[in-house]
Amino acid sequence: MADLFEEYTLKNGVTLRNRVVMAPMTNYSGNDDGTVTDAEVAYYDRRSKGVGMIVTACTHVLENGKGFPRQFAGYDDKFIPSLKRVANVIHAGGAKAVLQIFHGGRRSIPEEVPNGEIVSASDVAFPDNATPRPMTTEEVKEAIKAYGETTRRAIEAGYDGVEIHGANTYLLQQFFSAHTNKRTDEYGGVIENRMRFPLEVLREVKQVAKKHAKEAFIIGYRFSPEEPEENGITMDDTIQLVDALAAEGLDYLHVSHMEFFTKPHRFTGDKEKTRVQLLIETINGRTALIGVGSIYSFDDAVKALETGVDLVALGRELLIEPDWVQKAQENPSSIRTEMDMSMQKELAIPDPMWEALKRPNWIPGMKA
Ligand SMILES: Cc1cc2nc3c(=O)[nH]c(=O)nc-3n(C[C@H](O)[C@H](O)[C@H](O)COP(=O)(O)O)c2cc1C
């Protein structure tokens, strides 16, 4: 049986010191000019000493893709020194550093993008946000290049890899989903066309890595398995996408959902299997799978790894317990699984993030 603390070697030959990954988490704590703050650097420093790999908060690849207030930016070469600060501090702790690259699409913030204009696959608004302008075919091709350019910046800033953010209803997912993609060009319509943008982004990122990276570079892709909307993504759609991504070749796929052991809601196949089981069957050893979702205790993580996933990601639990790996190795019962409201400073959680985490029912033990 796999051991959480044994090394894991990705397809490209890069070895992680263990199988625990820090899930990407936006921290709302950058500077107004898009650079990272000292508080963000300290937050990563605090979490870099145990896990095998850290996937950073998402960074926008185009100026009009800013999806969060105080998000740190990756759309221009002027941000390379800022991006480098995060990579350096993660490396100092001994973890691999992966930059999550992203565009908010219809969920971008109108007040914080040029001319207040947000873009998406089609003019389908996200609830309570402005209606996006559909991107021209030319703009889609420019966006693909932008994911590549931010990958080059990640390489220059010293990252070990990038994770393409195709999950959580942002731009790439907006193209893949028939709920948000009503296009009639080659990027819309049948599923083969709706997958075109994600697949072309992956190809571009791979090409850029081949051209610019001097050492093996990690390329991952994150996806959300299902959407609740009538025309939204089903598990059947996701299996097709995952199969196509695995066929292209990449170092890992990373599912995004809040519960590790959930079963598919909308699926024509065997609904008794968990999503993770279905994904493992589809991937069939072609690449690694990272599983995630409400893993808090050591036992939770062991049970997750027993399903056959290659790597287990922890998000909220690493906010609560930055020393999770060290404690899991030495004394698992000492792992805290609820937020201690008196420990913000010791946990190195920046003020704006701390306030944002007070959203009801989000972080166990977090109080308003
Ligand atoms: C504060 C916060 C910020 C997040 N930001 C991102 C993000 O930038 N990119 C992403 O793919 N997922 C993001 N997520 C989702 C997490 O990566 C993870 O999938 C989710 O929290 C479930 O894992 P957990 O139960 O271990 O927290 C965020 C989650 C939290 C709690």
Tab-separated table of C-alpha atoms and ligand atoms in Angstrom:
chain	number	residue	atom	x	y	z
A	1	MET	CA	0.000	0.000	0.000
A	2	ALA	CA	1.227	3.485	-0.787
A	3	ASP	CA	2.639	5.506	2.088
A	4	LEU	CA	1.767	9.200	2.437
A	5	PHE	CA	5.353	9.971	3.360
A	6	GLU	CA	7.148	8.096	0.620
A	7	GLU	CA	8.632	9.959	-2.330
A	8	TYR	CA	6.618	10.201	-5.512
A	9	THR	CA	8.122	10.640	-8.961
A	10	LEU	CA	6.008	12.404	-11.579
A	11	LYS	CA	6.006	11.394	-15.260
A	12	ASN	CA	8.615	14.012	-16.100
A	13	GLY	CA	11.048	12.556	-13.548
A	14	VAL	CA	10.608	15.218	-10.845
A	15	THR	CA	10.489	13.614	-7.394
A	16	LEU	CA	8.305	15.012	-4.589
A	17	ARG	CA	9.492	14.244	-1.052
A	18	ASN	CA	6.058	12.892	-0.083
A	19	ARG	CA	2.521	12.550	-1.418
A	20	VAL	CA	0.967	15.501	0.385
A	21	VAL	CA	0.204	18.591	-1.690
A	22	MET	CA	-0.974	22.018	-0.580
A	23	ALA	CA	-4.114	22.831	-2.618
A	24	PRO	CA	-4.208	26.230	-4.346
A	25	MET	CA	-5.816	28.884	-2.158
A	26	THR	CA	-6.407	32.490	-3.070
A	27	ASN	CA	-5.418	34.744	-0.183
A	28	TYR	CA	-6.741	38.221	-1.196
A	29	SER	CA	-3.588	39.753	0.220
A	30	GLY	CA	-1.450	41.104	-2.632
A	31	ASN	CA	-0.439	44.707	-3.163
A	32	ASP	CA	-2.648	47.027	-5.236
A	33	ASP	CA	-0.044	46.947	-8.031
A	34	GLY	CA	-0.392	43.149	-8.396
A	35	THR	CA	2.825	42.221	-6.598
A	36	VAL	CA	2.958	39.904	-3.586
A	37	THR	CA	3.122	41.297	-0.062
A	38	ASP	CA	5.496	40.297	2.728
A	39	ALA	CA	2.477	38.761	4.485
A	40	GLU	CA	1.843	36.443	1.522
A	41	VAL	CA	5.473	35.399	1.427
A	42	ALA	CA	5.364	34.650	5.160
A	43	TYR	CA	2.159	32.617	4.637
A	44	TYR	CA	3.921	30.373	2.092
A	45	ASP	CA	7.055	30.188	4.218
A	46	ARG	CA	4.951	28.881	7.116
A	47	ARG	CA	3.546	26.051	4.936
A	48	SER	CA	6.567	25.010	2.868
A	49	LYS	CA	8.462	22.778	5.274
A	50	GLY	CA	6.350	19.628	5.263
A	51	VAL	CA	4.366	19.058	2.052
A	52	GLY	CA	5.892	17.682	-1.142
A	53	MET	CA	4.450	20.364	-3.414
A	54	ILE	CA	2.645	23.675	-3.045
A	55	VAL	CA	0.247	24.877	-5.707
A	56	THR	CA	0.021	28.642	-5.264
A	57	ALA	CA	-3.062	30.837	-5.320
A	58	CYS	CA	-4.187	31.432	-8.887
A	59	THR	CA	-2.570	34.282	-10.803
A	60	HIS	CA	-4.235	35.979	-13.798
A	61	VAL	CA	-2.614	35.565	-17.213
A	62	LEU	CA	-4.321	38.633	-18.720
A	63	GLU	CA	-5.134	41.936	-17.084
A	64	ASN	CA	-8.853	41.434	-17.804
A	65	GLY	CA	-8.827	38.063	-16.033
A	66	LYS	CA	-8.528	39.384	-12.484
A	67	GLY	CA	-11.039	37.378	-10.465
A	68	PHE	CA	-10.303	38.404	-6.866
A	69	PRO	CA	-9.512	41.581	-4.993
A	70	ARG	CA	-5.795	41.808	-4.138
A	71	GLN	CA	-4.941	38.820	-6.356
A	72	PHE	CA	-1.266	38.697	-7.253
A	73	ALA	CA	-0.679	39.075	-10.992
A	74	GLY	CA	1.234	37.118	-13.618
A	75	TYR	CA	0.219	38.856	-16.874
A	76	ASP	CA	3.371	40.918	-17.447
A	77	ASP	CA	7.135	40.439	-17.190
A	78	LYS	CA	7.206	43.191	-14.580
A	79	PHE	CA	5.703	40.665	-12.123
A	80	ILE	CA	8.559	38.154	-12.435
A	81	PRO	CA	10.452	39.462	-9.364
A	82	SER	CA	7.216	39.281	-7.347
A	83	LEU	CA	6.440	35.729	-8.520
A	84	LYS	CA	10.018	34.786	-7.728
A	85	ARG	CA	9.638	35.740	-4.067
A	86	VAL	CA	6.962	33.058	-3.614
A	87	ALA	CA	8.939	30.383	-5.523
A	88	ASN	CA	12.066	31.106	-3.474
A	89	VAL	CA	10.372	30.847	-0.107
A	90	ILE	CA	8.625	27.581	-1.076
A	91	HIS	CA	11.961	26.132	-2.196
A	92	ALA	CA	13.648	27.240	1.014
A	93	GLY	CA	11.189	24.998	2.881
A	94	GLY	CA	11.976	22.062	0.608
A	95	ALA	CA	8.691	21.827	-1.313
A	96	LYS	CA	8.211	22.006	-5.083
A	97	ALA	CA	6.585	25.246	-6.235
A	98	VAL	CA	3.783	25.177	-8.823
A	99	LEU	CA	2.160	28.406	-10.021
A	100	GLN	CA	-1.575	28.163	-10.724
A	101	ILE	CA	-2.360	30.085	-13.930
A	102	PHE	CA	-5.853	31.424	-14.413
A	103	HIS	CA	-8.343	33.760	-16.095
A	104	GLY	CA	-11.578	34.675	-14.324
A	105	GLY	CA	-13.676	35.105	-17.500
A	106	ARG	CA	-17.270	36.028	-16.609
A	107	ARG	CA	-16.331	36.015	-12.915
A	108	SER	CA	-13.691	38.742	-13.297
A	109	ILE	CA	-14.279	41.961	-11.366
A	110	PRO	CA	-15.512	44.741	-13.701
A	111	GLU	CA	-14.183	47.483	-11.378
A	112	GLU	CA	-10.689	45.993	-11.504
A	113	VAL	CA	-10.179	45.251	-15.223
A	114	PRO	CA	-9.375	47.660	-18.092
A	115	ASN	CA	-12.443	49.660	-19.266
A	116	GLY	CA	-14.633	47.679	-16.864
A	117	GLU	CA	-15.137	45.104	-19.589
A	118	ILE	CA	-15.185	41.419	-18.707
A	119	VAL	CA	-15.043	38.634	-21.299
A	120	SER	CA	-16.084	34.996	-21.556
A	121	ALA	CA	-17.042	32.323	-24.084
A	122	SER	CA	-20.499	33.901	-24.464
A	123	ASP	CA	-22.702	36.605	-22.997
A	124	VAL	CA	-23.993	34.458	-20.124
A	125	ALA	CA	-23.610	36.424	-16.881
A	126	PHE	CA	-22.490	34.934	-13.571
A	127	PRO	CA	-25.221	35.680	-10.963
A	128	ASP	CA	-24.860	39.264	-9.665
A	129	ASN	CA	-21.936	40.055	-11.981
A	130	ALA	CA	-21.940	42.106	-15.202
A	131	THR	CA	-22.703	40.421	-18.528
A	132	PRO	CA	-19.450	39.423	-20.226
A	133	ARG	CA	-18.632	40.200	-23.832
A	134	PRO	CA	-18.046	37.031	-25.909
A	135	MET	CA	-14.380	36.765	-26.901
A	136	THR	CA	-13.601	36.897	-30.615
A	137	THR	CA	-11.859	33.851	-32.102
A	138	GLU	CA	-8.736	36.000	-32.315
A	139	GLU	CA	-8.979	36.836	-28.602
A	140	VAL	CA	-9.235	33.146	-27.739
A	141	LYS	CA	-5.984	32.543	-29.607
A	142	GLU	CA	-4.386	35.483	-27.771
A	143	ALA	CA	-5.551	34.081	-24.439
A	144	ILE	CA	-3.934	30.731	-25.287
A	145	LYS	CA	-0.670	32.594	-25.892
A	146	ALA	CA	-1.129	34.415	-22.584
A	147	TYR	CA	-1.260	31.143	-20.618
A	148	GLY	CA	2.005	30.299	-22.405
A	149	GLU	CA	3.573	33.655	-21.585
A	150	THR	CA	2.745	33.308	-17.900
A	151	THR	CA	4.276	29.833	-18.031
A	152	ARG	CA	7.486	31.369	-19.392
A	153	ARG	CA	7.395	33.868	-16.522
A	154	ALA	CA	6.955	31.004	-14.043
A	155	ILE	CA	10.054	29.353	-15.521
A	156	GLU	CA	12.027	32.582	-15.294
A	157	ALA	CA	10.853	33.072	-11.717
A	158	GLY	CA	12.173	29.628	-10.772
A	159	TYR	CA	8.966	27.595	-10.368
A	160	ASP	CA	9.050	23.820	-10.804
A	161	GLY	CA	5.826	23.889	-12.768
A	162	VAL	CA	2.443	25.390	-13.526
A	163	GLU	CA	-1.102	24.191	-12.911
A	164	ILE	CA	-3.603	25.246	-15.567
A	165	HIS	CA	-6.738	26.306	-13.683
A	166	GLY	CA	-9.554	24.724	-15.632
A	167	ALA	CA	-11.821	24.385	-12.573
A	168	ASN	CA	-14.192	26.260	-10.262
A	169	THR	CA	-16.221	27.914	-13.051
A	170	TYR	CA	-13.484	30.212	-14.386
A	171	LEU	CA	-12.654	30.909	-18.054
A	172	LEU	CA	-11.468	27.486	-19.218
A	173	GLN	CA	-14.465	25.828	-17.567
A	174	GLN	CA	-16.749	28.472	-19.103
A	175	PHE	CA	-15.589	27.293	-22.528
A	176	PHE	CA	-15.935	23.604	-21.682
A	177	SER	CA	-19.465	23.948	-20.264
A	178	ALA	CA	-22.439	24.101	-22.644
A	179	HIS	CA	-24.182	26.172	-19.952
A	180	THR	CA	-21.795	29.107	-20.506
A	181	ASN	CA	-20.521	28.375	-24.029
A	182	LYS	CA	-23.027	29.241	-26.787
A	183	ARG	CA	-20.389	29.901	-29.453
A	184	THR	CA	-20.715	28.950	-33.081
A	185	ASP	CA	-17.009	29.048	-34.024
A	186	GLU	CA	-14.545	26.177	-33.635
A	187	TYR	CA	-14.493	26.774	-29.832
A	188	GLY	CA	-18.214	26.118	-29.309
A	189	GLY	CA	-20.931	23.557	-30.069
A	190	VAL	CA	-20.117	19.853	-29.798
A	191	ILE	CA	-17.948	18.673	-26.912
A	192	GLU	CA	-14.914	18.266	-29.194
A	193	ASN	CA	-15.133	22.014	-29.911
A	194	ARG	CA	-15.755	22.967	-26.271
A	195	MET	CA	-12.636	21.041	-25.270
A	196	ARG	CA	-10.527	22.790	-27.896
A	197	PHE	CA	-9.558	25.820	-25.779
A	198	PRO	CA	-8.420	23.753	-22.738
A	199	LEU	CA	-6.477	21.363	-24.971
A	200	GLU	CA	-4.829	24.161	-26.955
A	201	VAL	CA	-3.812	25.866	-23.699
A	202	LEU	CA	-2.198	22.609	-22.548
A	203	ARG	CA	-0.352	22.263	-25.883
A	204	GLU	CA	0.874	25.863	-25.703
A	205	VAL	CA	2.070	25.455	-22.106
A	206	LYS	CA	3.903	22.243	-23.053
A	207	GLN	CA	5.555	23.938	-26.013
A	208	VAL	CA	6.674	26.901	-23.902
A	209	ALA	CA	8.077	24.567	-21.236
A	210	LYS	CA	9.964	22.608	-23.884
A	211	LYS	CA	11.425	25.803	-25.291
A	212	HIS	CA	12.304	27.665	-22.091
A	213	ALA	CA	12.706	25.249	-19.176
A	214	LYS	CA	16.227	23.974	-18.639
A	215	GLU	CA	15.076	21.249	-16.254
A	216	ALA	CA	12.028	18.983	-16.162
A	217	PHE	CA	8.984	21.223	-15.661
A	218	ILE	CA	5.759	20.067	-14.016
A	219	ILE	CA	2.532	20.623	-15.951
A	220	GLY	CA	-0.786	19.962	-14.231
A	221	TYR	CA	-4.425	20.640	-15.086
A	222	ARG	CA	-7.239	21.215	-12.609
A	223	PHE	CA	-10.906	20.592	-13.424
A	224	SER	CA	-14.289	20.553	-11.690
A	225	PRO	CA	-16.082	17.281	-12.368
A	226	GLU	CA	-19.674	18.500	-12.560
A	227	GLU	CA	-21.933	21.548	-12.681
A	228	PRO	CA	-25.505	21.720	-11.333
A	229	GLU	CA	-27.011	23.649	-14.264
A	230	GLU	CA	-29.277	21.996	-16.837
A	231	ASN	CA	-26.727	22.226	-19.678
A	232	GLY	CA	-23.721	22.177	-17.367
A	233	ILE	CA	-20.848	19.723	-17.189
A	234	THR	CA	-21.773	16.115	-16.380
A	235	MET	CA	-19.480	13.325	-15.209
A	236	ASP	CA	-19.729	11.892	-18.734
A	237	ASP	CA	-18.352	15.175	-20.152
A	238	THR	CA	-15.550	15.194	-17.584
A	239	ILE	CA	-14.514	11.655	-18.422
A	240	GLN	CA	-14.120	12.723	-22.049
A	241	LEU	CA	-12.085	15.781	-21.085
A	242	VAL	CA	-9.864	13.839	-18.689
A	243	ASP	CA	-9.297	11.162	-21.321
A	244	ALA	CA	-8.305	13.810	-23.882
A	245	LEU	CA	-5.974	15.611	-21.447
A	246	ALA	CA	-4.308	12.344	-20.406
A	247	ALA	CA	-3.854	11.430	-24.070
A	248	GLU	CA	-2.046	14.747	-24.687
A	249	GLY	CA	0.386	13.906	-21.896
A	250	LEU	CA	0.952	15.920	-18.714
A	251	ASP	CA	2.336	15.329	-15.222
A	252	TYR	CA	-0.866	15.371	-13.224
A	253	LEU	CA	-4.590	15.963	-13.224
A	254	HIS	CA	-6.134	17.591	-10.163
A	255	VAL	CA	-9.818	17.181	-9.422
A	256	SER	CA	-11.537	20.082	-7.644
A	257	HIS	CA	-14.447	19.386	-5.309
A	258	MET	CA	-15.150	19.940	-1.629
A	259	GLU	CA	-15.579	16.266	-0.621
A	260	PHE	CA	-13.060	13.587	-1.582
A	261	PHE	CA	-15.449	10.619	-1.511
A	262	THR	CA	-18.434	11.984	-3.458
A	263	LYS	CA	-20.254	10.036	-6.131
A	264	PRO	CA	-21.289	11.565	-9.453
A	265	HIS	CA	-24.639	13.355	-9.525
A	266	ARG	CA	-25.123	13.371	-13.255
A	267	PHE	CA	-23.687	10.343	-14.998
A	268	THR	CA	-24.995	7.683	-17.374
A	269	GLY	CA	-22.526	5.057	-16.075
A	270	ASP	CA	-22.150	3.350	-12.692
A	271	LYS	CA	-23.291	5.917	-10.116
A	272	GLU	CA	-22.216	3.690	-7.232
A	273	LYS	CA	-18.556	4.360	-7.940
A	274	THR	CA	-16.997	7.506	-6.519
A	275	ARG	CA	-15.797	10.244	-8.844
A	276	VAL	CA	-12.241	9.419	-7.823
A	277	GLN	CA	-12.691	5.750	-8.778
A	278	LEU	CA	-14.081	6.770	-12.184
A	279	LEU	CA	-11.209	9.192	-12.744
A	280	ILE	CA	-8.589	6.600	-11.818
A	281	GLU	CA	-10.172	4.151	-14.272
A	282	THR	CA	-10.240	6.769	-17.021
A	283	ILE	CA	-6.676	7.931	-16.478
A	284	ASN	CA	-5.475	4.320	-16.272
A	285	GLY	CA	-1.945	5.176	-15.152
A	286	ARG	CA	-1.258	7.664	-17.974
A	287	THR	CA	-0.661	10.484	-15.487
A	288	ALA	CA	-0.942	11.183	-11.747
A	289	LEU	CA	-4.244	12.098	-10.095
A	290	ILE	CA	-4.410	14.494	-7.155
A	291	GLY	CA	-7.459	13.999	-4.956
A	292	VAL	CA	-8.818	16.654	-2.595
A	293	GLY	CA	-11.733	17.633	-0.404
A	294	SER	CA	-12.320	17.840	3.359
A	295	ILE	CA	-9.220	15.900	4.336
A	296	TYR	CA	-8.410	17.013	7.884
A	297	SER	CA	-7.086	14.165	10.053
A	298	PHE	CA	-4.262	11.754	9.336
A	299	ASP	CA	-6.847	8.956	9.015
A	300	ASP	CA	-8.771	10.982	6.404
A	301	ALA	CA	-5.589	11.285	4.342
A	302	VAL	CA	-4.690	7.606	4.665
A	303	LYS	CA	-8.216	6.592	3.582
A	304	ALA	CA	-7.957	8.971	0.627
A	305	LEU	CA	-4.639	7.517	-0.501
A	306	GLU	CA	-6.063	3.994	-0.194
A	307	THR	CA	-8.456	4.771	-3.065
A	308	GLY	CA	-5.475	4.694	-5.415
A	309	VAL	CA	-4.964	8.416	-6.009
A	310	ASP	CA	-1.287	9.257	-6.399
A	311	LEU	CA	-1.255	12.442	-4.340
A	312	VAL	CA	-3.549	13.919	-1.691
A	313	ALA	CA	-4.087	17.684	-1.537
A	314	LEU	CA	-5.043	19.573	1.624
A	315	GLY	CA	-6.464	23.061	1.459
A	316	ARG	CA	-8.325	24.382	4.496
A	317	GLU	CA	-6.563	21.974	6.845
A	318	LEU	CA	-3.198	23.552	6.005
A	319	LEU	CA	-4.627	26.935	6.989
A	320	ILE	CA	-5.616	25.444	10.338
A	321	GLU	CA	-2.483	23.308	10.745
A	322	PRO	CA	0.610	24.371	8.738
A	323	ASP	CA	2.695	21.659	10.482
A	324	TRP	CA	0.337	18.907	9.318
A	325	VAL	CA	2.984	16.697	7.680
A	326	GLN	CA	5.457	16.997	10.546
A	327	LYS	CA	2.741	16.207	13.120
A	328	ALA	CA	1.315	13.368	11.005
A	329	GLN	CA	4.747	11.777	11.022
A	330	GLU	CA	5.434	12.272	14.698
A	331	ASN	CA	2.138	12.343	16.546
A	332	PRO	CA	-1.018	12.354	14.386
A	333	SER	CA	-3.298	12.919	17.371
A	334	SER	CA	-1.715	16.348	17.879
A	335	ILE	CA	-3.027	17.603	14.516
A	336	ARG	CA	-5.541	20.419	15.025
A	337	THR	CA	-8.573	20.131	12.757
A	338	GLU	CA	-10.455	23.271	13.804
A	339	MET	CA	-9.293	26.838	13.526
A	340	ASP	CA	-7.937	28.301	16.737
A	341	MET	CA	-9.096	31.933	16.552
A	342	SER	CA	-6.249	33.065	18.805
A	343	MET	CA	-3.555	31.782	16.446
A	344	GLN	CA	-3.758	34.007	13.360
A	345	LYS	CA	-0.274	35.385	13.854
A	346	GLU	CA	1.327	32.036	14.577
A	347	LEU	CA	-0.417	30.584	11.516
A	348	ALA	CA	0.886	33.478	9.359
A	349	ILE	CA	-2.500	34.078	7.741
A	350	PRO	CA	-2.570	37.589	6.231
A	351	ASP	CA	-5.257	39.965	7.558
A	352	PRO	CA	-7.407	40.227	4.383
A	353	MET	CA	-7.403	36.444	4.036
A	354	TRP	CA	-8.267	35.986	7.711
A	355	GLU	CA	-11.300	38.258	7.270
A	356	ALA	CA	-12.359	36.468	4.061
A	357	LEU	CA	-12.205	33.079	5.794
A	358	LYS	CA	-14.945	34.215	8.189
A	359	ARG	CA	-17.528	33.422	5.479
A	360	PRO	CA	-20.106	31.148	7.207
A	361	ASN	CA	-19.592	27.380	7.088
A	362	TRP	CA	-16.319	27.549	5.207
A	363	ILE	CA	-13.493	26.821	7.637
A	364	PRO	CA	-14.129	24.498	10.612
A	365	GLY	CA	-13.912	26.425	13.884
A	366	MET	CA	-13.720	29.838	12.173
A	367	LYS	CA	-15.837	32.445	13.950
A	368	ALA	CA	-17.060	35.818	12.715
B	1	LIG	C1	-9.548	30.276	0.915
B	1	LIG	C2	-9.630	29.378	-0.272
B	1	LIG	C3	-9.156	29.820	-1.494
B	1	LIG	C4	-9.179	28.981	-2.608
B	1	LIG	N1	-8.615	29.406	-3.803
B	1	LIG	C5	-8.472	28.523	-4.832
B	1	LIG	C6	-7.699	28.874	-5.976
B	1	LIG	O1	-7.108	29.958	-6.097
B	1	LIG	N2	-7.621	27.956	-6.977
B	1	LIG	C7	-8.233	26.716	-6.907
B	1	LIG	O2	-8.125	25.918	-7.840
B	1	LIG	N3	-8.946	26.370	-5.805
B	1	LIG	C8	-9.044	27.209	-4.779
B	1	LIG	N4	-9.690	26.812	-3.621
B	1	LIG	C9	-10.211	25.421	-3.503
B	1	LIG	C10	-9.173	24.511	-2.818
B	1	LIG	O3	-8.023	24.358	-3.640
B	1	LIG	C11	-9.733	23.105	-2.509
B	1	LIG	O4	-10.051	22.446	-3.703
B	1	LIG	C12	-10.990	23.144	-1.632
B	1	LIG	O5	-10.849	24.054	-0.564
B	1	LIG	C13	-11.300	21.738	-1.078
B	1	LIG	O6	-10.188	21.229	-0.361
B	1	LIG	P1	-10.112	21.315	1.261
B	1	LIG	O7	-11.368	20.683	1.774
B	1	LIG	O8	-8.875	20.531	1.605
B	1	LIG	O9	-10.017	22.756	1.624
B	1	LIG	C14	-9.708	27.665	-2.495
B	1	LIG	C15	-10.215	27.236	-1.251
B	1	LIG	C16	-10.156	28.057	-0.151
B	1	LIG	C17	-10.645	27.517	1.167
